[in-house]
PDB file of C-alpha atoms in Angstrom:
ATOM      1  CA  MET W   1       0.208   0.132   0.034  1.00 39.00           C
ATOM      2  CA  THR W   2       2.945   2.608   1.006  1.00 40.00           C
ATOM      3  CA  THR W   3       4.777   2.083  -2.237  1.00 40.00           C
ATOM      4  CA  SER W   4       1.626   2.477  -4.297  1.00 40.00           C
ATOM      5  CA  THR W   5       0.696   5.676  -2.501  1.00 40.00           C
ATOM      6  CA  VAL W   6       3.877   7.513  -2.388  1.00 40.00           C
ATOM      7  CA  THR W   7       4.330   7.684  -6.290  1.00 41.00           C
ATOM      8  CA  LEU W   8       0.624   8.595  -6.871  1.00 41.00           C
ATOM      9  CA  PRO W   9      -0.949   8.051 -10.383  1.00 43.00           C
ATOM     10  CA  ARG W  10      -2.047  11.265 -12.066  1.00 43.00           C
ATOM     11  CA  PRO W  11      -5.055  11.143 -14.330  1.00 41.00           C
ATOM     12  CA  THR W  12      -3.867  12.654 -17.793  1.00 42.00           C
ATOM     13  CA  HIS W  13      -7.225  14.301 -18.401  1.00 45.00           C
ATOM     14  CA  ARG W  14      -7.618  17.610 -16.789  1.00 53.00           C
ATOM     15  CA  GLY W  15     -11.285  16.933 -16.350  1.00 59.00           C
ATOM     16  CA  SER W  16     -10.940  13.705 -14.951  1.00 73.00           C
ATOM     17  CA  SER W  17      -8.122  15.169 -12.538  1.00 80.00           C
ATOM     18  CA  ALA W  18     -10.284  17.786 -11.193  1.00 79.00           C
ATOM     19  CA  VAL W  19     -12.975  15.533 -10.523  1.00 86.00           C
ATOM     20  CA  THR W  20     -10.694  12.849  -8.786  1.00 89.00           C
ATOM     21  CA  GLY W  21      -9.242  15.962  -6.612  1.00 89.00           C
ATOM     22  CA  LEU W  22     -12.630  16.833  -5.653  1.00 90.00           C
ATOM     23  CA  LEU W  23     -13.772  13.597  -4.655  1.00 93.00           C
ATOM     24  CA  ILE W  24     -10.691  13.284  -2.719  1.00 94.00           C
ATOM     25  CA  ALA W  25     -10.996  16.284  -1.021  1.00 92.00           C
ATOM     26  CA  VAL W  26     -14.588  15.773  -0.010  1.00 92.00           C
ATOM     27  CA  ALA W  27     -13.305  12.379   1.800  1.00 93.00           C
ATOM     28  CA  SER W  28     -10.682  14.223   3.424  1.00 93.00           C
ATOM     29  CA  ALA W  29     -13.048  16.725   4.860  1.00 90.00           C
ATOM     30  CA  LEU W  30     -15.387  13.820   5.744  1.00 90.00           C
ATOM     31  CA  ALA W  31     -12.384  11.947   7.673  1.00 90.00           C
ATOM     32  CA  PHE W  32     -11.562  15.373   9.653  1.00 88.00           C
ATOM     33  CA  SER W  33     -14.954  16.139  10.454  1.00 84.00           C
ATOM     34  CA  SER W  34     -15.266  12.599  12.582  1.00 83.00           C
ATOM     35  CA  SER W  35     -12.545  13.813  15.024  1.00 82.00           C
ATOM     36  CA  GLY W  36     -14.704  16.289  17.131  1.00 79.00           C
ATOM     37  CA  PRO W  37     -17.563  14.016  17.992  1.00 80.00           C
ATOM     38  CA  PHE W  38     -15.444  11.083  18.643  1.00 83.00           C
ATOM     39  CA  VAL W  39     -13.043  13.355  20.914  1.00 83.00           C
ATOM     40  CA  LYS W  40     -15.587  15.354  22.851  1.00 81.00           C
ATOM     41  CA  PRO W  41     -16.675  12.272  25.196  1.00 85.00           C
ATOM     42  CA  LEU W  42     -12.998  11.870  26.012  1.00 87.00           C
ATOM     43  CA  LEU W  43     -12.356  15.243  26.950  1.00 84.00           C
ATOM     44  CA  ASP W  44     -15.539  15.150  28.990  1.00 84.00           C
ATOM     45  CA  GLY W  45     -14.605  11.949  30.548  1.00 87.00           C
ATOM     46  CA  GLY W  46     -11.246  13.444  31.969  1.00 89.00           C
ATOM     47  CA  TRP W  47      -8.711  13.150  29.259  1.00 89.00           C
ATOM     48  CA  SER W  48      -6.753  16.141  28.754  1.00 89.00           C
ATOM     49  CA  LEU W  49      -6.329  18.183  25.629  1.00 86.00           C
ATOM     50  CA  GLY W  50      -2.475  17.497  25.522  1.00 89.00           C
ATOM     51  CA  ALA W  51      -2.957  13.865  25.735  1.00 91.00           C
ATOM     52  CA  VAL W  52      -5.566  13.542  23.105  1.00 90.00           C
ATOM     53  CA  LEU W  53      -3.708  15.613  20.475  1.00 91.00           C
ATOM     54  CA  LEU W  54      -0.321  13.912  21.226  1.00 93.00           C
ATOM     55  CA  VAL W  55      -1.876  10.388  20.953  1.00 92.00           C
ATOM     56  CA  ARG W  56      -3.864  11.534  17.962  1.00 91.00           C
ATOM     57  CA  MET W  57      -1.045  12.910  15.998  1.00 94.00           C
ATOM     58  CA  GLY W  58       1.277  10.175  17.094  1.00 95.00           C
ATOM     59  CA  LEU W  59      -0.971   7.328  15.696  1.00 95.00           C
ATOM     60  CA  ALA W  60      -1.352   9.071  12.561  1.00 95.00           C
ATOM     61  CA  ALA W  61       2.456   9.600  12.169  1.00 96.00           C
ATOM     62  CA  LEU W  62       3.203   5.971  13.019  1.00 96.00           C
ATOM     63  CA  VAL W  63       0.410   5.010  10.172  1.00 96.00           C
ATOM     64  CA  LEU W  64       1.911   7.200   7.586  1.00 96.00           C
ATOM     65  CA  SER W  65       5.777   6.847   8.450  1.00 96.00           C
ATOM     66  CA  PRO W  66       6.572   4.148   5.912  1.00 96.00           C
ATOM     67  CA  ALA W  67       5.765   6.641   3.272  1.00 95.00           C
ATOM     68  CA  LEU W  68       8.433   9.190   4.560  1.00 95.00           C
ATOM     69  CA  VAL W  69      10.904   6.759   4.988  1.00 95.00           C
ATOM     70  CA  LEU W  70      10.468   5.191   1.455  1.00 94.00           C
ATOM     71  CA  ALA W  71      11.002   8.826   0.095  1.00 94.00           C
ATOM     72  CA  ILE W  72      14.112   9.149   2.022  1.00 93.00           C
ATOM     73  CA  ARG W  73      15.426   6.063   0.834  1.00 92.00           C
ATOM     74  CA  ARG W  74      14.378   6.732  -2.928  1.00 90.00           C
ATOM     75  CA  GLN W  75      15.659  10.336  -3.069  1.00 89.00           C
ATOM     76  CA  ARG W  76      18.917  11.038  -1.953  1.00 88.00           C
ATOM     77  CA  GLY W  77      19.365  14.504  -0.141  1.00 89.00           C
ATOM     78  CA  PHE W  78      15.688  14.276   0.327  1.00 92.00           C
ATOM     79  CA  LEU W  79      15.515  15.804   3.863  1.00 90.00           C
ATOM     80  CA  ARG W  80      17.981  18.319   2.663  1.00 91.00           C
ATOM     81  CA  ARG W  81      16.063  19.686  -0.180  1.00 92.00           C
ATOM     82  CA  HIS W  82      12.347  19.431   1.554  1.00 93.00           C
ATOM     83  CA  GLY W  83      13.201  19.428   5.100  1.00 92.00           C
ATOM     84  CA  LEU W  84      12.295  23.159   5.644  1.00 94.00           C
ATOM     85  CA  LEU W  85       9.038  22.705   3.861  1.00 94.00           C
ATOM     86  CA  ILE W  86       8.105  19.599   5.761  1.00 95.00           C
ATOM     87  CA  LEU W  87       9.080  21.441   9.049  1.00 96.00           C
ATOM     88  CA  ALA W  88       6.882  24.440   8.163  1.00 96.00           C
ATOM     89  CA  PHE W  89       4.003  22.095   7.332  1.00 96.00           C
ATOM     90  CA  GLY W  90       4.258  20.485  10.816  1.00 95.00           C
ATOM     91  CA  LEU W  91       4.551  23.543  12.675  1.00 95.00           C
ATOM     92  CA  THR W  92       1.603  25.487  11.111  1.00 95.00           C
ATOM     93  CA  ALA W  93      -0.609  22.731   9.190  1.00 93.00           C
ATOM     94  CA  VAL W  94      -0.454  20.150  11.934  1.00 94.00           C
ATOM     95  CA  ALA W  95       0.809  21.657  15.566  1.00 93.00           C
ATOM     96  CA  GLY W  96      -0.294  25.497  14.975  1.00 93.00           C
ATOM     97  CA  CYS W  97      -3.744  24.876  13.546  1.00 90.00           C
ATOM     98  CA  GLN W  98      -4.894  22.975  16.574  1.00 86.00           C
ATOM     99  CA  LEU W  99      -2.855  24.686  19.223  1.00 88.00           C
ATOM    100  CA  PHE W 100      -4.144  28.071  18.354  1.00 89.00           C
ATOM    101  CA  TYR W 101      -7.594  26.534  17.684  1.00 85.00           C
ATOM    102  CA  PHE W 102      -7.779  25.304  21.082  1.00 82.00           C
ATOM    103  CA  ALA W 103      -6.256  28.027  22.660  1.00 84.00           C
ATOM    104  CA  ALA W 104      -8.990  30.267  21.241  1.00 84.00           C
ATOM    105  CA  MET W 105     -11.623  28.087  22.496  1.00 76.00           C
ATOM    106  CA  GLN W 106     -10.731  28.396  25.841  1.00 74.00           C
ATOM    107  CA  ARG W 107     -11.373  32.166  25.700  1.00 78.00           C
ATOM    108  CA  MET W 108     -14.468  32.343  23.464  1.00 76.00           C
ATOM    109  CA  PRO W 109     -17.186  30.207  22.547  1.00 70.00           C
ATOM    110  CA  VAL W 110     -16.421  27.243  20.359  1.00 66.00           C
ATOM    111  CA  ALA W 111     -18.697  28.213  17.458  1.00 68.00           C
ATOM    112  CA  VAL W 112     -16.733  31.732  17.162  1.00 75.00           C
ATOM    113  CA  ALA W 113     -13.331  30.291  17.152  1.00 77.00           C
ATOM    114  CA  LEU W 114     -14.675  27.752  14.496  1.00 76.00           C
ATOM    115  CA  LEU W 115     -16.040  30.613  12.508  1.00 79.00           C
ATOM    116  CA  ILE W 116     -12.655  32.702  12.498  1.00 83.00           C
ATOM    117  CA  GLN W 117     -10.501  29.784  11.693  1.00 85.00           C
ATOM    118  CA  TYR W 118     -12.649  28.793   8.549  1.00 85.00           C
ATOM    119  CA  ILE W 119     -12.025  32.292   6.930  1.00 87.00           C
ATOM    120  CA  ALA W 120      -9.021  30.521   5.579  1.00 88.00           C
ATOM    121  CA  PRO W 121     -10.303  30.169   2.216  1.00 89.00           C
ATOM    122  CA  VAL W 122     -10.767  34.029   1.899  1.00 88.00           C
ATOM    123  CA  LEU W 123      -7.213  34.509   3.155  1.00 89.00           C
ATOM    124  CA  ILE W 124      -5.903  32.652   0.513  1.00 90.00           C
ATOM    125  CA  VAL W 125      -7.880  34.612  -2.153  1.00 88.00           C
ATOM    126  CA  ILE W 126      -6.531  37.663  -0.724  1.00 87.00           C
ATOM    127  CA  ALA W 127      -3.155  36.693  -0.339  1.00 86.00           C
ATOM    128  CA  VAL W 128      -3.132  35.566  -4.151  1.00 83.00           C
ATOM    129  CA  TRP W 129      -4.839  38.960  -5.125  1.00 85.00           C
ATOM    130  CA  ALA W 130      -2.296  40.752  -3.136  1.00 84.00           C
ATOM    131  CA  ARG W 131       0.592  38.798  -4.606  1.00 83.00           C
ATOM    132  CA  THR W 132      -0.327  38.571  -8.188  1.00 79.00           C
ATOM    133  CA  ARG W 133      -1.915  42.024  -8.403  1.00 82.00           C
ATOM    134  CA  ARG W 134      -5.081  40.293 -10.358  1.00 84.00           C
ATOM    135  CA  ALA W 135      -8.678  40.713  -8.748  1.00 81.00           C
ATOM    136  CA  PRO W 136     -10.497  37.689  -8.164  1.00 83.00           C
ATOM    137  CA  SER W 137     -13.438  37.051 -10.443  1.00 84.00           C
ATOM    138  CA  LYS W 138     -17.022  38.205  -9.653  1.00 86.00           C
ATOM    139  CA  ALA W 139     -17.864  34.089  -9.266  1.00 87.00           C
ATOM    140  CA  VAL W 140     -14.851  33.892  -6.775  1.00 87.00           C
ATOM    141  CA  LEU W 141     -15.853  36.971  -4.677  1.00 88.00           C
ATOM    142  CA  ILE W 142     -19.346  36.064  -4.619  1.00 89.00           C
ATOM    143  CA  GLY W 143     -18.654  32.279  -3.819  1.00 87.00           C
ATOM    144  CA  SER W 144     -16.501  33.627  -0.745  1.00 88.00           C
ATOM    145  CA  VAL W 145     -19.488  35.789   0.340  1.00 90.00           C
ATOM    146  CA  VAL W 146     -22.004  32.968  -0.028  1.00 90.00           C
ATOM    147  CA  ALA W 147     -19.847  30.421   1.686  1.00 87.00           C
ATOM    148  CA  MET W 148     -18.901  32.729   4.476  1.00 87.00           C
ATOM    149  CA  THR W 149     -22.409  33.539   5.001  1.00 88.00           C
ATOM    150  CA  GLY W 150     -23.603  30.062   5.012  1.00 86.00           C
ATOM    151  CA  LEU W 151     -20.657  29.254   7.648  1.00 84.00           C
ATOM    152  CA  VAL W 152     -22.217  31.914   9.966  1.00 82.00           C
ATOM    153  CA  LEU W 153     -25.780  30.375   9.860  1.00 83.00           C
ATOM    154  CA  VAL W 154     -24.049  26.903  10.508  1.00 80.00           C
ATOM    155  CA  VAL W 155     -22.197  27.618  13.509  1.00 76.00           C
ATOM    156  CA  ASP W 156     -24.070  29.464  16.285  1.00 67.00           C
ATOM    157  CA  ILE W 157     -22.490  32.700  17.552  1.00 63.00           C
ATOM    158  CA  SER W 158     -25.600  33.965  19.308  1.00 62.00           C
ATOM    159  CA  GLY W 159     -24.582  35.762  22.665  1.00 57.00           C
ATOM    160  CA  ALA W 160     -20.790  35.654  21.924  1.00 59.00           C
ATOM    161  CA  ARG W 161     -18.826  38.159  23.512  1.00 67.00           C
ATOM    162  CA  PHE W 162     -15.428  39.511  22.087  1.00 67.00           C
ATOM    163  CA  ASP W 163     -12.280  38.585  23.430  1.00 75.00           C
ATOM    164  CA  LEU W 164      -9.143  40.133  21.952  1.00 81.00           C
ATOM    165  CA  LEU W 165      -6.485  37.239  22.734  1.00 86.00           C
ATOM    166  CA  GLY W 166      -9.053  34.718  21.748  1.00 83.00           C
ATOM    167  CA  THR W 167      -9.653  36.572  18.669  1.00 85.00           C
ATOM    168  CA  VAL W 168      -5.959  36.722  17.886  1.00 90.00           C
ATOM    169  CA  PHE W 169      -5.563  32.888  18.436  1.00 90.00           C
ATOM    170  CA  ALA W 170      -8.214  32.114  16.347  1.00 87.00           C
ATOM    171  CA  LEU W 171      -6.733  34.150  13.593  1.00 90.00           C
ATOM    172  CA  CYS W 172      -3.504  32.500  13.891  1.00 93.00           C
ATOM    173  CA  ALA W 173      -5.395  29.333  13.359  1.00 91.00           C
ATOM    174  CA  ALA W 174      -7.052  30.600  10.227  1.00 91.00           C
ATOM    175  CA  VAL W 175      -3.382  31.380   8.781  1.00 94.00           C
ATOM    176  CA  CYS W 176      -2.129  28.068   9.909  1.00 95.00           C
ATOM    177  CA  ALA W 177      -5.238  26.320   8.060  1.00 92.00           C
ATOM    178  CA  ALA W 178      -4.409  28.445   5.140  1.00 92.00           C
ATOM    179  CA  ALA W 179      -0.793  27.443   5.178  1.00 94.00           C
ATOM    180  CA  TYR W 180      -1.955  23.704   5.085  1.00 93.00           C
ATOM    181  CA  PHE W 181      -3.622  24.515   1.767  1.00 93.00           C
ATOM    182  CA  VAL W 182      -0.675  26.507   0.151  1.00 92.00           C
ATOM    183  CA  ILE W 183       1.999  23.978   1.442  1.00 93.00           C
ATOM    184  CA  ALA W 184      -0.057  20.935   0.432  1.00 92.00           C
ATOM    185  CA  ALA W 185      -0.335  22.412  -3.201  1.00 91.00           C
ATOM    186  CA  ARG W 186       3.567  22.162  -3.442  1.00 89.00           C
ATOM    187  CA  ALA W 187       3.546  18.460  -3.166  1.00 86.00           C
ATOM    188  CA  GLY W 188       4.270  16.385  -6.292  1.00 81.00           C
ATOM    189  CA  ASP W 189       6.478  13.707  -7.610  1.00 74.00           C
ATOM    190  CA  ASP W 190       9.627  15.257  -5.988  1.00 87.00           C
ATOM    191  CA  LEU W 191       7.957  15.705  -2.688  1.00 91.00           C
ATOM    192  CA  PRO W 192       5.322  12.916  -2.375  1.00 93.00           C
ATOM    193  CA  PRO W 193       2.120  14.129  -0.613  1.00 94.00           C
ATOM    194  CA  LEU W 194       2.097  11.194   1.847  1.00 95.00           C
ATOM    195  CA  ALA W 195       5.697  11.822   2.578  1.00 95.00           C
ATOM    196  CA  LEU W 196       4.837  15.662   3.570  1.00 96.00           C
ATOM    197  CA  ALA W 197       1.836  14.464   5.382  1.00 96.00           C
ATOM    198  CA  ALA W 198       3.916  11.920   7.571  1.00 96.00           C
ATOM    199  CA  GLY W 199       6.842  14.390   8.017  1.00 96.00           C
ATOM    200  CA  GLY W 200       4.539  17.170   9.146  1.00 96.00           C
ATOM    201  CA  LEU W 201       2.581  14.993  11.571  1.00 96.00           C
ATOM    202  CA  LEU W 202       5.819  13.608  12.993  1.00 96.00           C
ATOM    203  CA  THR W 203       6.791  17.199  13.604  1.00 96.00           C
ATOM    204  CA  GLY W 204       3.505  18.110  15.169  1.00 95.00           C
ATOM    205  CA  THR W 205       3.813  15.079  17.440  1.00 96.00           C
ATOM    206  CA  LEU W 206       7.334  16.013  18.691  1.00 96.00           C
ATOM    207  CA  VAL W 207       6.064  19.704  19.293  1.00 94.00           C
ATOM    208  CA  MET W 208       3.113  18.111  21.205  1.00 94.00           C
ATOM    209  CA  GLY W 209       5.529  16.045  23.169  1.00 94.00           C
ATOM    210  CA  VAL W 210       7.762  18.844  24.336  1.00 95.00           C
ATOM    211  CA  LEU W 211       4.868  20.921  25.572  1.00 93.00           C
ATOM    212  CA  VAL W 212       3.545  17.922  27.628  1.00 93.00           C
ATOM    213  CA  ALA W 213       6.899  17.118  28.903  1.00 93.00           C
ATOM    214  CA  ALA W 214       7.345  20.817  29.691  1.00 93.00           C
ATOM    215  CA  GLY W 215       4.022  20.942  31.442  1.00 90.00           C
ATOM    216  CA  VAL W 216       2.622  23.700  29.062  1.00 89.00           C
ATOM    217  CA  LEU W 217       0.040  21.127  28.290  1.00 88.00           C
ATOM    218  CA  PRO W 218      -1.205  18.791  31.073  1.00 89.00           C
ATOM    219  CA  PHE W 219      -1.226  15.029  30.370  1.00 91.00           C
ATOM    220  CA  ALA W 220      -4.357  12.942  31.755  1.00 92.00           C
ATOM    221  CA  ALA W 221      -5.359   9.788  30.053  1.00 90.00           C
ATOM    222  CA  PRO W 222      -7.648   8.082  32.486  1.00 91.00           C
ATOM    223  CA  SER W 223      -9.363   4.597  31.620  1.00 89.00           C
ATOM    224  CA  ILE W 224     -13.060   5.565  30.680  1.00 89.00           C
ATOM    225  CA  THR W 225     -15.863   3.964  28.926  1.00 88.00           C
ATOM    226  CA  VAL W 226     -17.790   6.672  26.755  1.00 86.00           C
ATOM    227  CA  MET W 227     -21.505   6.876  24.979  1.00 83.00           C
ATOM    228  CA  LEU W 228     -21.259   6.668  21.179  1.00 79.00           C
ATOM    229  CA  ALA W 229     -24.641   6.280  19.275  1.00 74.00           C
ATOM    230  CA  GLY W 230     -26.384   5.010  22.317  1.00 78.00           C
ATOM    231  CA  LEU W 231     -23.436   2.275  23.045  1.00 82.00           C
ATOM    232  CA  GLU W 232     -21.133   2.284  25.920  1.00 87.00           C
ATOM    233  CA  VAL W 233     -17.631   1.464  24.677  1.00 87.00           C
ATOM    234  CA  PRO W 234     -13.876   1.644  25.924  1.00 90.00           C
ATOM    235  CA  GLY W 235     -12.352   5.321  25.586  1.00 86.00           C
ATOM    236  CA  ILE W 236      -9.685   3.957  23.687  1.00 89.00           C
ATOM    237  CA  LEU W 237     -11.730   2.900  20.620  1.00 90.00           C
ATOM    238  CA  PRO W 238     -12.544   6.492  19.704  1.00 88.00           C
ATOM    239  CA  LEU W 239      -9.089   7.589  20.391  1.00 90.00           C
ATOM    240  CA  LEU W 240      -8.005   4.694  18.046  1.00 91.00           C
ATOM    241  CA  TRP W 241     -10.381   6.036  15.283  1.00 90.00           C
ATOM    242  CA  VAL W 242      -9.556   9.614  15.613  1.00 89.00           C
ATOM    243  CA  GLY W 243      -5.846   8.918  15.208  1.00 91.00           C
ATOM    244  CA  ALA W 244      -5.388   5.996  13.032  1.00 90.00           C
ATOM    245  CA  VAL W 245      -8.218   6.579  10.667  1.00 90.00           C
ATOM    246  CA  ALA W 246      -9.663  10.173  10.864  1.00 90.00           C
ATOM    247  CA  THR W 247      -6.426  11.997  11.105  1.00 92.00           C
ATOM    248  CA  THR W 248      -4.464   9.746   9.009  1.00 94.00           C
ATOM    249  CA  LEU W 249      -7.139   9.925   6.469  1.00 94.00           C
ATOM    250  CA  GLY W 250      -7.858  13.432   6.605  1.00 93.00           C
ATOM    251  CA  TYR W 251      -4.067  14.566   6.105  1.00 95.00           C
ATOM    252  CA  ALA W 252      -3.166  12.075   3.928  1.00 95.00           C
ATOM    253  CA  LEU W 253      -6.056  12.657   1.295  1.00 94.00           C
ATOM    254  CA  GLY W 254      -5.875  16.166   2.052  1.00 94.00           C
ATOM    255  CA  VAL W 255      -2.374  16.494   0.621  1.00 95.00           C
ATOM    256  CA  ILE W 256      -3.294  14.215  -2.636  1.00 94.00           C
ATOM    257  CA  ALA W 257      -6.475  16.447  -3.376  1.00 93.00           C
ATOM    258  CA  VAL W 258      -4.641  19.898  -3.142  1.00 92.00           C
ATOM    259  CA  PRO W 259      -2.177  19.709  -5.998  1.00 92.00           C
ATOM    260  CA  LEU W 260      -5.280  18.258  -7.933  1.00 91.00           C
ATOM    261  CA  ILE W 261      -7.546  21.076  -7.729  1.00 90.00           C
ATOM    262  CA  GLY W 262      -5.252  23.857  -6.371  1.00 89.00           C
ATOM    263  CA  SER W 263      -5.339  25.329  -2.922  1.00 87.00           C
ATOM    264  CA  ARG W 264      -7.946  28.032  -3.361  1.00 87.00           C
ATOM    265  CA  LEU W 265     -10.740  25.365  -4.280  1.00 89.00           C
ATOM    266  CA  ALA W 266      -9.535  22.893  -1.951  1.00 89.00           C
ATOM    267  CA  SER W 267      -9.749  25.311   0.884  1.00 88.00           C
ATOM    268  CA  PHE W 268     -13.633  25.878  -0.029  1.00 89.00           C
ATOM    269  CA  VAL W 269     -14.264  22.492  -0.268  1.00 89.00           C
ATOM    270  CA  GLY W 270     -12.609  21.818   3.179  1.00 87.00           C
ATOM    271  CA  LEU W 271     -15.474  24.192   4.592  1.00 86.00           C
ATOM    272  CA  SER W 272     -17.731  20.629   4.066  1.00 86.00           C
ATOM    273  CA  GLU W 273     -15.527  19.504   7.097  1.00 84.00           C
ATOM    274  CA  VAL W 274     -18.406  21.732   9.518  1.00 82.00           C
ATOM    275  CA  LEU W 275     -21.284  20.091   7.562  1.00 83.00           C
ATOM    276  CA  PHE W 276     -20.081  16.478   7.964  1.00 84.00           C
ATOM    277  CA  ALA W 277     -19.232  17.349  11.734  1.00 80.00           C
ATOM    278  CA  LEU W 278     -22.746  18.145  12.296  1.00 80.00           C
ATOM    279  CA  GLY W 279     -23.873  14.984  10.668  1.00 82.00           C
ATOM    280  CA  PHE W 280     -21.488  12.934  13.072  1.00 79.00           C
ATOM    281  CA  ALA W 281     -22.484  15.018  16.120  1.00 77.00           C
ATOM    282  CA  TRP W 282     -26.262  14.169  15.323  1.00 80.00           C
ATOM    283  CA  LEU W 283     -25.514  10.386  14.577  1.00 79.00           C
ATOM    284  CA  LEU W 284     -23.054   9.819  17.406  1.00 76.00           C
ATOM    285  CA  LEU W 285     -24.313  12.582  20.062  1.00 73.00           C
ATOM    286  CA  GLY W 286     -27.581  12.893  19.339  1.00 77.00           C
ATOM    287  CA  GLU W 287     -27.227  16.810  18.602  1.00 73.00           C
ATOM    288  CA  ALA W 288     -29.906  17.377  15.978  1.00 76.00           C
ATOM    289  CA  PRO W 289     -28.951  20.547  13.551  1.00 75.00           C
ATOM    290  CA  ALA W 290     -31.454  23.203  13.588  1.00 79.00           C
ATOM    291  CA  PRO W 291     -33.354  24.076  10.397  1.00 83.00           C
ATOM    292  CA  VAL W 292     -31.340  27.428  10.060  1.00 82.00           C
ATOM    293  CA  GLN W 293     -28.012  25.187   9.892  1.00 80.00           C
ATOM    294  CA  PHE W 294     -29.403  23.228   6.865  1.00 82.00           C
ATOM    295  CA  VAL W 295     -30.069  26.481   5.115  1.00 86.00           C
ATOM    296  CA  GLY W 296     -26.189  27.525   5.945  1.00 85.00           C
ATOM    297  CA  GLY W 297     -24.984  24.283   4.597  1.00 82.00           C
ATOM    298  CA  ALA W 298     -26.853  24.848   1.391  1.00 86.00           C
ATOM    299  CA  LEU W 299     -25.304  27.948   1.153  1.00 87.00           C
ATOM    300  CA  ILE W 300     -21.832  26.697   1.738  1.00 87.00           C
ATOM    301  CA  LEU W 301     -22.350  24.337  -1.054  1.00 85.00           C
ATOM    302  CA  VAL W 302     -23.322  27.136  -3.493  1.00 88.00           C
ATOM    303  CA  GLY W 303     -20.228  29.060  -2.696  1.00 85.00           C
ATOM    304  CA  VAL W 304     -18.109  26.288  -3.314  1.00 86.00           C
ATOM    305  CA  VAL W 305     -19.663  25.612  -6.653  1.00 86.00           C
ATOM    306  CA  LEU W 306     -19.317  29.211  -7.605  1.00 85.00           C
ATOM    307  CA  VAL W 307     -15.670  29.211  -6.822  1.00 85.00           C
ATOM    308  CA  LYS W 308     -15.395  25.794  -8.694  1.00 80.00           C
ATOM    309  CA  MET W 309     -17.073  27.714 -11.854  1.00 79.00           C
ATOM    310  CA  ASP W 310     -13.995  29.915 -12.120  1.00 74.00           C
ATOM    311  CA  ALA W 311     -11.111  27.290 -10.642  1.00 58.00           C
ATOM    312  CA  GLY W 312      -9.324  27.071 -13.853  1.00 53.00           C
ATOM    313  CA  SER W 313      -6.753  24.301 -14.381  1.00 45.00           C
ATOM    314  CA  PRO W 314      -4.742  22.738 -11.582  1.00 49.00           C
ATOM    315  CA  ALA W 315      -1.698  23.968 -13.254  1.00 47.00           C
ATOM    316  CA  GLU W 316      -2.914  27.508 -13.136  1.00 49.00           C
ATOM    317  CA  GLN W 317      -3.793  27.246  -9.336  1.00 53.00           C
ATOM    318  CA  LYS W 318      -0.678  25.971  -8.701  1.00 51.00           C
ATOM    319  CA  THR W 319       1.251  28.754 -10.397  1.00 49.00           C
ATOM    320  CA  GLU W 320      -0.952  30.953  -8.550  1.00 52.00           C
ATOM    321  CA  THR W 321      -0.559  29.460  -5.201  1.00 52.00           C
ATOM    322  CA  ALA W 322       3.234  29.520  -5.885  1.00 50.00           C
ATOM    323  CA  SER W 323       3.159  33.185  -5.883  1.00 48.00           C
ATOM    324  CA  ILE W 324       2.485  33.008  -1.940  1.00 52.00           C
ATOM    325  CA  PRO W 325       5.711  33.147  -0.041  1.00 51.00           C
ATOM    326  CA  VAL W 326       6.553  29.995   2.141  1.00 50.00           C
ATOM    327  CA  ILE W 327       9.684  28.565   3.154  1.00 44.00           C
ATOM    328  CA  PRO W 328      11.214  27.198  -0.185  1.00 40.00           C
ATOM    329  CA  SER W 329      13.067  23.953  -0.817  1.00 39.00           C
ATOM    330  CA  PRO W 330      16.812  24.603  -1.156  1.00 40.00           C
TER     331      PRO W 330
END
């Protein structure tokens, strides 16, 4: 499995490649979205955030590590050429995104922190606009407004209070989320996507390990049972799912999809994670969505369609994305 996924087959037909990329991006969002509903009972049962994140990242890094080992063995000087980019991915897309989001969540309502983090697609549009001096098309601008409006309806921000530091943390999480799509777009034959994901997750795991060992993040992992979909199960089972399945597939499929459809479109497709999360919360935790959330979900989908109408070819989007400065490979 590892050998076949490191050297990815690339469709030769542009339309086929775009459809494949869209399907993989949706699957990535679906995988990521299951993490929250599975993790929530663990946190409620006494697990600390540091313990959950450390185990989650560590399991995913372990599952994907053969891809990184194989890339290092196949390419002489692999770490010298791509080490800084992999490090940047791990510090931003893996560790930074989660740490800043949960730091914001401790100072403001979860919905508000989530809303701010998910302005990442708009940040990418603005960054490309600023770097290329080419204004986005009307379809992209309208799609951005429609998608963000839908996101506001999906998450409940009623009664929210403003917290400056929490807002700063959430904005940092949004920047890190945008970095995920920008860096992932640079993956390809020379930098296998799964090697990038594995290296990033390994970096994130090391960062979490240092923070836990230093006492910055508390570590508590009691033996508990949790309720999921009306069934009482050992707490280790949802954690295994989150690490070995949700996080692994989320990052693996995501870094495969972004080079196929471009960072801008992939970031908007990523908004579907919020919709899938509502479905998992409904199925596993009995938290039924309100009617307005269904309306918001429809608007998010309309926004994605509008952005897709002006998506252009993957090559054009990759060229656009390359104009956004990140740490380059030497």
